[in-house]
Coordinates of C-alpha atoms in Angstrom, one line a residue:
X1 CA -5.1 -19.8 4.2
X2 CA -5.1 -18.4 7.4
X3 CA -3.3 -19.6 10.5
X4 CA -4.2 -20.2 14.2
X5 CA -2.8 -16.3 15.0
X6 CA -5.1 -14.6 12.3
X7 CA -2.3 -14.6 9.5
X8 CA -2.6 -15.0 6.1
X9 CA -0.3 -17.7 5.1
X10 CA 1.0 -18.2 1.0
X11 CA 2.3 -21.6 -0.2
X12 CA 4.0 -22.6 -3.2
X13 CA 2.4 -26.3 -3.7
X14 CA 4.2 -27.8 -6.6
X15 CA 5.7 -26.7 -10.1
X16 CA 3.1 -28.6 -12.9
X17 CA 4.2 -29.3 -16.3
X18 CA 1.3 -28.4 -18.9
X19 CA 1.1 -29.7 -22.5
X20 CA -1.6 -27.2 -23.6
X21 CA -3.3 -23.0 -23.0
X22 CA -6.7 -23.4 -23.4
X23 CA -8.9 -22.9 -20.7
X24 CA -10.4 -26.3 -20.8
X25 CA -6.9 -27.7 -20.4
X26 CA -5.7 -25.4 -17.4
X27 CA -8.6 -25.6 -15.5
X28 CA -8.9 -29.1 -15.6
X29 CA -5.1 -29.2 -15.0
X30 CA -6.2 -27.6 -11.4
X31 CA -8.8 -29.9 -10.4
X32 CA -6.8 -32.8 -10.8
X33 CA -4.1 -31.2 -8.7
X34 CA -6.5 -30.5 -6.0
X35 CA -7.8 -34.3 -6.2
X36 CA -4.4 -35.4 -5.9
X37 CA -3.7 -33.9 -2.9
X38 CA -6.8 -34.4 -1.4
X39 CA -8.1 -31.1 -1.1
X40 CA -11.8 -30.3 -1.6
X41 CA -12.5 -27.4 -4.4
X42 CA -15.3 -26.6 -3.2
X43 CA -14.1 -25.2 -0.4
X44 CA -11.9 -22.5 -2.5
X45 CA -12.9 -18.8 -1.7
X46 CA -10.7 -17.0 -3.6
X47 CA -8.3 -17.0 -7.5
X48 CA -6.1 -14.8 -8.8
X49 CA -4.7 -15.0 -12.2
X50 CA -3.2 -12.7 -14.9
X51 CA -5.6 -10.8 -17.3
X52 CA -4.8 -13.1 -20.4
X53 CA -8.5 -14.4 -21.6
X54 CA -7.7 -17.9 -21.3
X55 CA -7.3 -17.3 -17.3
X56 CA -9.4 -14.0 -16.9
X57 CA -12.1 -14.8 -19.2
X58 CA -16.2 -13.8 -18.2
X59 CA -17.5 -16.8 -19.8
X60 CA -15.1 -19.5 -20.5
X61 CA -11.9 -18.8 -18.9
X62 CA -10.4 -20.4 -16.3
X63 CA -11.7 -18.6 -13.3
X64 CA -15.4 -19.0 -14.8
X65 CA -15.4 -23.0 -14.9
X66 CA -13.5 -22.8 -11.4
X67 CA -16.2 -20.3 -10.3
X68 CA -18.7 -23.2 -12.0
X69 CA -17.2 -25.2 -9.5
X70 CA -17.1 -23.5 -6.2
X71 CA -19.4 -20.3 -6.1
X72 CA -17.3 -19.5 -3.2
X73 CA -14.4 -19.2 -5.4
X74 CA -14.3 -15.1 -6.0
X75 CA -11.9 -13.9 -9.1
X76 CA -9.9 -11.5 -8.3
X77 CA -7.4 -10.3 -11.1
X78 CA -3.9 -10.2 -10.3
X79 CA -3.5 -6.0 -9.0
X80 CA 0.2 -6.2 -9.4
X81 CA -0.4 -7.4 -13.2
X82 CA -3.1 -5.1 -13.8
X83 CA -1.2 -1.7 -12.8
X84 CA 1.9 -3.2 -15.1
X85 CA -0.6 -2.9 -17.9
X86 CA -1.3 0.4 -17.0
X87 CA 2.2 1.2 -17.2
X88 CA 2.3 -0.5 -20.6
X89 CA -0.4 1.0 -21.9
X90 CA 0.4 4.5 -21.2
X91 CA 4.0 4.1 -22.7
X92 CA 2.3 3.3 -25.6
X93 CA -0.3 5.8 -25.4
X94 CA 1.3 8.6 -28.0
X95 CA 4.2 8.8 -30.7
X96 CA 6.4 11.0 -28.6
X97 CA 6.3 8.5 -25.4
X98 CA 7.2 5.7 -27.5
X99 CA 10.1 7.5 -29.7
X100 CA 11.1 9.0 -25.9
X101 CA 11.4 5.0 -24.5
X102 CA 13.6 3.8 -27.6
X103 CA 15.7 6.9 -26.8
X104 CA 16.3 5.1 -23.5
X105 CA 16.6 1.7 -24.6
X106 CA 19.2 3.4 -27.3
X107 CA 21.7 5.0 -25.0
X108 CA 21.6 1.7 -22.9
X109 CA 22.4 -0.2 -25.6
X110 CA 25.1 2.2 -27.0
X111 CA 26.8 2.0 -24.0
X112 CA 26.4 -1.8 -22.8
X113 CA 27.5 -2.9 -26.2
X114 CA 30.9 -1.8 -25.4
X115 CA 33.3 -2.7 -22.9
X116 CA 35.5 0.6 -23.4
X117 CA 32.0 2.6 -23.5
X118 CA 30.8 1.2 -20.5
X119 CA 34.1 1.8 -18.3
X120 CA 34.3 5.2 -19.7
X121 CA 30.3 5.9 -18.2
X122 CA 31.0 4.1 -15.2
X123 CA 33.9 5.7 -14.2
X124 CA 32.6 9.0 -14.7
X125 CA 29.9 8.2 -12.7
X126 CA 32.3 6.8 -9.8
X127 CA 34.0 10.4 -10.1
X128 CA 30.6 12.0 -9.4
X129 CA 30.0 9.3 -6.5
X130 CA 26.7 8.2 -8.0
X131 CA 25.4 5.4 -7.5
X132 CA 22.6 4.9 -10.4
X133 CA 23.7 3.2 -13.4
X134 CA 21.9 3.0 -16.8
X135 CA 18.9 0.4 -16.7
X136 CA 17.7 -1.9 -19.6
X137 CA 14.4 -2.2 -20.7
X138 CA 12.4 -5.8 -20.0
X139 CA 9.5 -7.3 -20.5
X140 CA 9.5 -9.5 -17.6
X141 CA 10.9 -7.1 -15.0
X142 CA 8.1 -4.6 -14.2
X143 CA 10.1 -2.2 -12.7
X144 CA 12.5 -1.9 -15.9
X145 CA 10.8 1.1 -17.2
X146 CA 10.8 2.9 -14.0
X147 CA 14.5 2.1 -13.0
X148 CA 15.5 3.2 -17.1
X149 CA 14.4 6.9 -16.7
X150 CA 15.4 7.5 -12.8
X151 CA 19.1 6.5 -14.1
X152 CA 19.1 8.3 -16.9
X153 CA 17.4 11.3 -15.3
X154 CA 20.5 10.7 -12.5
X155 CA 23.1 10.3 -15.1
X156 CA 21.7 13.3 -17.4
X157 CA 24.8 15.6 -17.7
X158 CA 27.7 12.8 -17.0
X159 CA 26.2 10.9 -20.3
X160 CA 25.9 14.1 -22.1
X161 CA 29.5 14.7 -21.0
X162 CA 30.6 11.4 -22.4
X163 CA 28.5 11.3 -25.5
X164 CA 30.4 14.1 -26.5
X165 CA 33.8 13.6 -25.5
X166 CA 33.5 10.0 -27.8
X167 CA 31.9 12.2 -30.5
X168 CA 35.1 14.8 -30.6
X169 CA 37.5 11.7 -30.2
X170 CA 39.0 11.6 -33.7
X171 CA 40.4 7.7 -32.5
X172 CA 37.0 6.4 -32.5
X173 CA 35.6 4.8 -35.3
X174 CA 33.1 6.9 -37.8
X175 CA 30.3 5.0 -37.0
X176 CA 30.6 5.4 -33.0
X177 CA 31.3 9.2 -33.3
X178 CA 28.0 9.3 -35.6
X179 CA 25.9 7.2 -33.3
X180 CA 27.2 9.3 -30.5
X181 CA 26.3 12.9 -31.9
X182 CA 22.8 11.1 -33.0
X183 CA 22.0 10.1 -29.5
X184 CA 23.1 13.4 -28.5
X185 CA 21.6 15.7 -30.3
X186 CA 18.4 13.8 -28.9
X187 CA 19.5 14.0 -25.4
X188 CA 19.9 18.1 -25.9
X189 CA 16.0 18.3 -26.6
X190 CA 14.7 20.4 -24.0
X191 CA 11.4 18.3 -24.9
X192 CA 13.7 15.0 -24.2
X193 CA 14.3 16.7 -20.6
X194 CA 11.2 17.1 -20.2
X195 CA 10.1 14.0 -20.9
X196 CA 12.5 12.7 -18.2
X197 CA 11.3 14.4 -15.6
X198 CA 7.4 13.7 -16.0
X199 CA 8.0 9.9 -16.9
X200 CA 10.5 9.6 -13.9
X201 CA 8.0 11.2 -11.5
X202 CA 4.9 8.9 -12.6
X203 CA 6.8 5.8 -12.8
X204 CA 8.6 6.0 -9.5
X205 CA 4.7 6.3 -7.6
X206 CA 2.8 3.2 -10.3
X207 CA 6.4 1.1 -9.4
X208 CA 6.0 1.8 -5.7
X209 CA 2.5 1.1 -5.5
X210 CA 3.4 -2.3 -7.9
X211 CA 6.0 -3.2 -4.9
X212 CA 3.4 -2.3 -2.5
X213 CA 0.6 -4.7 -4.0
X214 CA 3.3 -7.3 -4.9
X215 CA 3.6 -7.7 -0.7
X216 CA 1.5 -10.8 0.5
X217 CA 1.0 -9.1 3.8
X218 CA -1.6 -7.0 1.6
X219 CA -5.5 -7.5 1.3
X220 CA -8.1 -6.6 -1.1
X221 CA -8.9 -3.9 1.5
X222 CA -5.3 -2.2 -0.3
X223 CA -6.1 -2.6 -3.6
X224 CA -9.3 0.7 -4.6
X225 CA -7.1 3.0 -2.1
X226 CA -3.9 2.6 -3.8
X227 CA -5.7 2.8 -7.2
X228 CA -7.1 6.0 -5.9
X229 CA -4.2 7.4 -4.8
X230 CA -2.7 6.9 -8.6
X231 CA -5.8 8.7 -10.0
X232 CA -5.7 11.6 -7.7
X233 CA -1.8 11.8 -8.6
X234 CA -2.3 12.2 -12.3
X235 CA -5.1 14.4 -11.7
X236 CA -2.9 16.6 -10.0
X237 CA -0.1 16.3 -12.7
X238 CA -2.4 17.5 -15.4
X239 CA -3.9 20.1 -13.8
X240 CA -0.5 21.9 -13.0
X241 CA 1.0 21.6 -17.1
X242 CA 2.6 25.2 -16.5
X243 CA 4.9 24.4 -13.5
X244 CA 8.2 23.4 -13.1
X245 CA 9.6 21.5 -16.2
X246 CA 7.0 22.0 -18.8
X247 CA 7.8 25.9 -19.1
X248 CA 11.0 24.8 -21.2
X249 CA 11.1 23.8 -24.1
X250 CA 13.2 24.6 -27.4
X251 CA 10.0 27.4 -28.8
X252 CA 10.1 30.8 -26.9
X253 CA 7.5 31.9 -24.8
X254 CA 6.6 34.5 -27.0
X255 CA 5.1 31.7 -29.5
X256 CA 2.5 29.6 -27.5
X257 CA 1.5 27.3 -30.4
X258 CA 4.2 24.9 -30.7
X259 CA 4.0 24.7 -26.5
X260 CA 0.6 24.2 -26.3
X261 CA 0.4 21.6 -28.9
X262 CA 3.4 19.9 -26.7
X263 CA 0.7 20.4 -23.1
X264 CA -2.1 19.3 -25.2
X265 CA -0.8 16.2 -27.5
X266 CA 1.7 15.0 -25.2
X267 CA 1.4 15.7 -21.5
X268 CA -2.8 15.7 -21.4
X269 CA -2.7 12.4 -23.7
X270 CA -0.2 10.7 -21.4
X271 CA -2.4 12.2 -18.0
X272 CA -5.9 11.0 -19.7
X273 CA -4.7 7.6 -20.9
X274 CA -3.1 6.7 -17.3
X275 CA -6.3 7.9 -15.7
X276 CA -8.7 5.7 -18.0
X277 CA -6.8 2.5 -17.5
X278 CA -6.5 2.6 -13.8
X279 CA -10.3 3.6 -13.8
X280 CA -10.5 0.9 -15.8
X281 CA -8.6 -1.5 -13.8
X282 CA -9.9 -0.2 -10.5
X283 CA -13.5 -1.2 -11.9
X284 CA -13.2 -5.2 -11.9
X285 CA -12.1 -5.0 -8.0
X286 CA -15.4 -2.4 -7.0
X287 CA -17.5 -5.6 -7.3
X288 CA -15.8 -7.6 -4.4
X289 CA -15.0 -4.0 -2.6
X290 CA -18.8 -3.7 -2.4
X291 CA -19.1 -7.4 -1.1
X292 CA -16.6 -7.0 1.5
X293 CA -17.1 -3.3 2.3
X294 CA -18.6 -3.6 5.8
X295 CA -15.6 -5.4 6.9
X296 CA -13.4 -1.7 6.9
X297 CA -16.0 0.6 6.2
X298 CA -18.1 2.8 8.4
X299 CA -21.7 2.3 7.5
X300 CA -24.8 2.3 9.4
X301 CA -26.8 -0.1 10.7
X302 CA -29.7 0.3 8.4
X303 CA -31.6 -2.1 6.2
X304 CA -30.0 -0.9 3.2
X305 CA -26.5 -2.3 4.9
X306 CA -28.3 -5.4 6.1
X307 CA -29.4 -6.2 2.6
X308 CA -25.9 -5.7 1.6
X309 CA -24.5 -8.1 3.9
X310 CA -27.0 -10.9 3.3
X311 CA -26.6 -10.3 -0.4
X312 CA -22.4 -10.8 0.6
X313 CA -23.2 -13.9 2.7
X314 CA -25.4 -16.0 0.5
X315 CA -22.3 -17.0 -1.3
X316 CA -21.3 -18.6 2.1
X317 CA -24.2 -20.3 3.5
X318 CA -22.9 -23.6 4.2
X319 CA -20.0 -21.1 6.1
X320 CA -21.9 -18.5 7.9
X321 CA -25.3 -18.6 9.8
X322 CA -27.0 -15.4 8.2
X323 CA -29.9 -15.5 10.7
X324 CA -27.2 -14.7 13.7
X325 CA -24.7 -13.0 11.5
X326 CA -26.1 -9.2 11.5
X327 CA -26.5 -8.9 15.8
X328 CA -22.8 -10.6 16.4
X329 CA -21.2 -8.4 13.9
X330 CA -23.0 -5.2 15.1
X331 CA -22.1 -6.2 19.3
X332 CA -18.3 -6.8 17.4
X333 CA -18.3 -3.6 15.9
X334 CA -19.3 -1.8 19.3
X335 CA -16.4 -4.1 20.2
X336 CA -14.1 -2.2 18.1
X337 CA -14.6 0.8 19.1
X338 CA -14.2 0.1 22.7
X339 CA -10.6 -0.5 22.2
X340 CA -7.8 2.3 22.6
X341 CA -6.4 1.9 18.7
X342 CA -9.6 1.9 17.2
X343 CA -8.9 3.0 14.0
X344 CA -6.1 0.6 13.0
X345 CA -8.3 -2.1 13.9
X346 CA -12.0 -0.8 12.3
X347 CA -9.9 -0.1 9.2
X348 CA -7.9 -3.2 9.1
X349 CA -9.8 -6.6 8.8
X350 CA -6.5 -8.4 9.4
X351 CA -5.8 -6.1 12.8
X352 CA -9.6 -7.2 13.5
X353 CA -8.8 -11.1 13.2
X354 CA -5.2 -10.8 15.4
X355 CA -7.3 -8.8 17.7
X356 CA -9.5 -11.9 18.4
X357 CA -7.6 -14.9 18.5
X358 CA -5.1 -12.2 21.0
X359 CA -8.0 -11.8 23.6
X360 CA -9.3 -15.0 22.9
X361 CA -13.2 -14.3 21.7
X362 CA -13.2 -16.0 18.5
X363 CA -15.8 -18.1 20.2
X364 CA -18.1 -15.4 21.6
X365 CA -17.9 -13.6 18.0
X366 CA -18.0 -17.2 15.3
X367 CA -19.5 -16.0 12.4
X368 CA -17.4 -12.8 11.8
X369 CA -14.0 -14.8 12.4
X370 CA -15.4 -17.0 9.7
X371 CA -15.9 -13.7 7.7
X372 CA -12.3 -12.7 8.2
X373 CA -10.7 -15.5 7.5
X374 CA -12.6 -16.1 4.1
X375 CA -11.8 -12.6 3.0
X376 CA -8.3 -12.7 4.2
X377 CA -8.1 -15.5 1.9
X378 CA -9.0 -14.3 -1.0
X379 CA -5.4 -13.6 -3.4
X380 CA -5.5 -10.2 -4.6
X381 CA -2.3 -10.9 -6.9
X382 CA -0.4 -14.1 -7.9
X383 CA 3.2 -12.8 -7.9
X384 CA 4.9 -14.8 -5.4
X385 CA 4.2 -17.9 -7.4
X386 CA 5.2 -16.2 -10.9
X387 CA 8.3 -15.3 -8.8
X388 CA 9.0 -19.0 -8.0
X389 CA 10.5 -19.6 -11.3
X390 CA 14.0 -17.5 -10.7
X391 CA 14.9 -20.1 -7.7
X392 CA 15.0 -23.0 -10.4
X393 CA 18.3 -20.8 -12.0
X394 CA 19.8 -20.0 -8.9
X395 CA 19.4 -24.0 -8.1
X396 CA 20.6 -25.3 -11.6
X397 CA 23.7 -24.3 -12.6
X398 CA 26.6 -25.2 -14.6
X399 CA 27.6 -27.1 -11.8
X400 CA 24.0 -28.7 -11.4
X401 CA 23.9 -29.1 -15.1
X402 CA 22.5 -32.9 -15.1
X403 CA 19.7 -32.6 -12.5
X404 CA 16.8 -34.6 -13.3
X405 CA 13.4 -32.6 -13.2
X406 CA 11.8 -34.4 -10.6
X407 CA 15.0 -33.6 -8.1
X408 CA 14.9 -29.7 -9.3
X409 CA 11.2 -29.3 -8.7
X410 CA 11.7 -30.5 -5.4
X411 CA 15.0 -28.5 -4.4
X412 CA 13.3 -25.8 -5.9
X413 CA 9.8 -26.4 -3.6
X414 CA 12.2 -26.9 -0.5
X415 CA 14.0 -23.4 -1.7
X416 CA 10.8 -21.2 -1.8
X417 CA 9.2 -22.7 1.6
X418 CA 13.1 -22.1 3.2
X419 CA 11.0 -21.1 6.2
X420 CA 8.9 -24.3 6.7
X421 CA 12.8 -27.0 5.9
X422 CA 14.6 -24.8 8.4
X423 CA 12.4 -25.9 10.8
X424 CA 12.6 -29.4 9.7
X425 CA 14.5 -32.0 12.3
X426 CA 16.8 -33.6 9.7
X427 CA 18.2 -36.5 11.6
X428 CA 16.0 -38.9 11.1
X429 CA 16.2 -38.7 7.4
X430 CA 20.0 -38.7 7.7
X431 CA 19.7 -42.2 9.4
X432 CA 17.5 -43.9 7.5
X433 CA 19.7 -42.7 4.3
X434 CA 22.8 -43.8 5.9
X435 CA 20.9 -47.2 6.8
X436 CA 19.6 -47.8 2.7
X437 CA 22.8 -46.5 1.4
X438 CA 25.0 -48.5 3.9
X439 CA 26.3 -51.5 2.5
X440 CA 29.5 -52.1 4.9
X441 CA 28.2 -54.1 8.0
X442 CA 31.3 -55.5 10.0
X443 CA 34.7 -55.5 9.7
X444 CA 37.1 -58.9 10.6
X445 CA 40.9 -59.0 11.5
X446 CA 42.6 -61.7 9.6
X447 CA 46.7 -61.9 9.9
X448 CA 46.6 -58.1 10.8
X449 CA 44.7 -57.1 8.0
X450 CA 41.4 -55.6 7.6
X451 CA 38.4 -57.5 5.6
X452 CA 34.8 -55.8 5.1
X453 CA 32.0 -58.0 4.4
X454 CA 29.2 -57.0 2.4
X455 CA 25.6 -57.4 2.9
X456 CA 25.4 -58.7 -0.5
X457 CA 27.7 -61.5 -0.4
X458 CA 25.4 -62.8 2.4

């Protein structure tokens, strides 16, 4: 929702057990959750789930019987998940990058298994004063992948260096000294180097502009721009194969074949596959981007843009009056541009919502407030609430080992909303638990010795 100042405000309602996946099930699950706290569906403008096809599903998912529900309700898939999957995808995308990621995940483990392994590496690394330390891979952590190669492109030469001091150490054990030379003779691969470097330099920008849309400052306004900005990335990428790191590799120059099978099979492949899925993930947002365009995008004021905003504001009719919507939002725009930092507001719906409830118009300009504070509601990922689950394992542990589940969910609810309990006056609950938990009224002196009399004995 949006607040009295024009900001977008998250909550974390309630953790709900489920006994079932389907779509039926879940969404169901929801509309009894919004009965119970009295809260009318039908008034929902936005959802954002995950891209599994029992949430993200056309026809029968989750987000189409909701949408069944409230027509108001606009799906908007989570952006955060959906650029994860393009990381996914294009680690999957050719042999090489997935013989190149359990090369990572290799070394990591070679050295994590061991306590003697792992001082070694670390203390090396202390020598060198860096501070980047070998990363697993995880499914769970989006940023794994990312954080894997910048170590290991960090730590390059120190874990060569070690790898082949434990190799030459005849006191080892066989099996470590083979394992060692094995991941070593990898590591030496000019092509593994290579590999490094383009992996490190794409997966640092999608993991930035994941931490970006993971943010819930940001609106759907972010979402296409940032997408773009990936595309235009690996576009640039791909058109400059010969520079910089993909001029070495273990075939001389004189021989082009075994290079250009390299640029064309691996680096092109990788490029083309990252470019399809964001195109491809950038395509279920262009529907609402269309809808909402007008909000932070120069257009004129022809009939083709009036069509475009009555075609946007049927879906909130019993919201918006249409009939006086087009001449208050063209008077606002002239508004707009009025103002000394005109961009940052024209380009910004949420600047354009501050900027009226701070000179206090909202009145002379209804129906566009209205406008704002619908889109600004609209989720354009769901992370904050996926993120809710780690505060249940900083709350129960060992020495919170019998908490019932009803007292966790709610230590855990008054965890996440820390903000809204440290404003909370506390004394009042203190008394009346120190009245219902008091059972020691009055105390009489008898021969010079205390007696306490109890409520029950009366």
């Amino acid at each position: 929702y949006v607040n009295d100042i024009g900001e977008p405000i998250e909550r974390f309602m309630t953790f709900h057990s489920i006994d079932g996946h389907t779509a039926e099930y879940l969404s169901s699950s929801i509309v009894d959750l919004f009965k119970y706290w009295n809260l009318n569906i039908k008034k929902c403008v936005g959802q954002s789930f995950d891209n599994a096809s029992n949430m993200a599903g056309k026809y029968t998912g989750v987000q189409a019987r909701i949408k069944n529900i409230s027509p108001m309700a606009d799906f908007v898939p989570c952006a955060a998940h959906s650029l994860n999957l393009v990381d996914v995808n294009s680690i999957e995308s050719c042999t090489q990058a997935v013989k190149y990621f359990g090369l990572v995940q290799a070394v990591y483990v070679f050295f994590s298994s061991s306590t003697k392994r792992w001082k070694l590496l670390t203390d090396n690394l202390k020598k060198t004063k860096n501070t980047y330390i070998l990363k697993p891979h995880s499914e769970t952590r989006w940023s794994s992948n990312a954080n894997a190669v910048q170590a290991l492109q960090n730590d390059y030469n120190i874990i060569l260096s070690v790898l082949n001091n434990i190799y030459e150490n005849e006191n080892e054990k066989p099996q470590y000294r083979v394992e060692s030379n094995n991941l070593l003779k990898q590591l030496k691969k000019k092509e593994t180097a290579v590999f490094t470097c383009i992996w490190n330099s794409i997966l640092s920008r999608i993991n930035e502009s994941s931490i970006q849309l993971q943010s819930t400052t940001r609106n759907f306004s972010n979402i296409i721009p940032i997408y773009n900005s990936l595309i235009i990335y690996i576009q640039s990428k791909k058109k400059t194969p010969k520079s910089k790191c993909l001029n070495v590799t273990d075939t001389p120059e004189i021989i082009l074949s075994e290079r250009q099978k390299f640029i064309y099979d691996v680096h092109f492949v990788i490029c083309d596959n990252l470019m399809t899925e964001l195109n491809k993930r950038k395509s279920k947002y262009q529907e609402l981007d269309d809808k909402f365009g007008f909000l932070y995008r120069s257009e004129s004021n022809s009939c083709e843009t009036k069509l475009k905003i009555e075609k946007c504001l049927s879906s909130y009719c019993d919201e918006i009056e249409i009939d006086y919507f087009f001449d208050e939002f063209i008077q606002f725009q002239a508004y707009i541009e009025s103002i000394d930092d005109v961009y940052q507001c024209k380009q910004n719906p949420h600047n354009q919502l501050k900027y009226l409830y701070e000179m206090n118009i909202q009145q002379t300009f209804p129906n566009v407030e209205t406008i704002l504070r619908i889109f600004l509601s609209i989720p354009c990922t769901n992370c904050s609430s996926e993120r809710s689950f780690s505060v249940l394992k900083r709350i129960k542990t060992r020495l919170r080992s019998t908490l019932t589940q009803e007292r966790l969910d709610n230590l855990g609810l008054l965890s996440i909303e820390s903000d809204l309990t440290s404003t909370l006056n506390f004394d009042d609950i203190i008394n009346d638990f120190s009245l219902k938990k008091s059972r020691k009224i009055k105390s009489v002196a008898y021969n010079g010795l205390d007696f306490w009399w109890c409520k029950e004995i009366f």
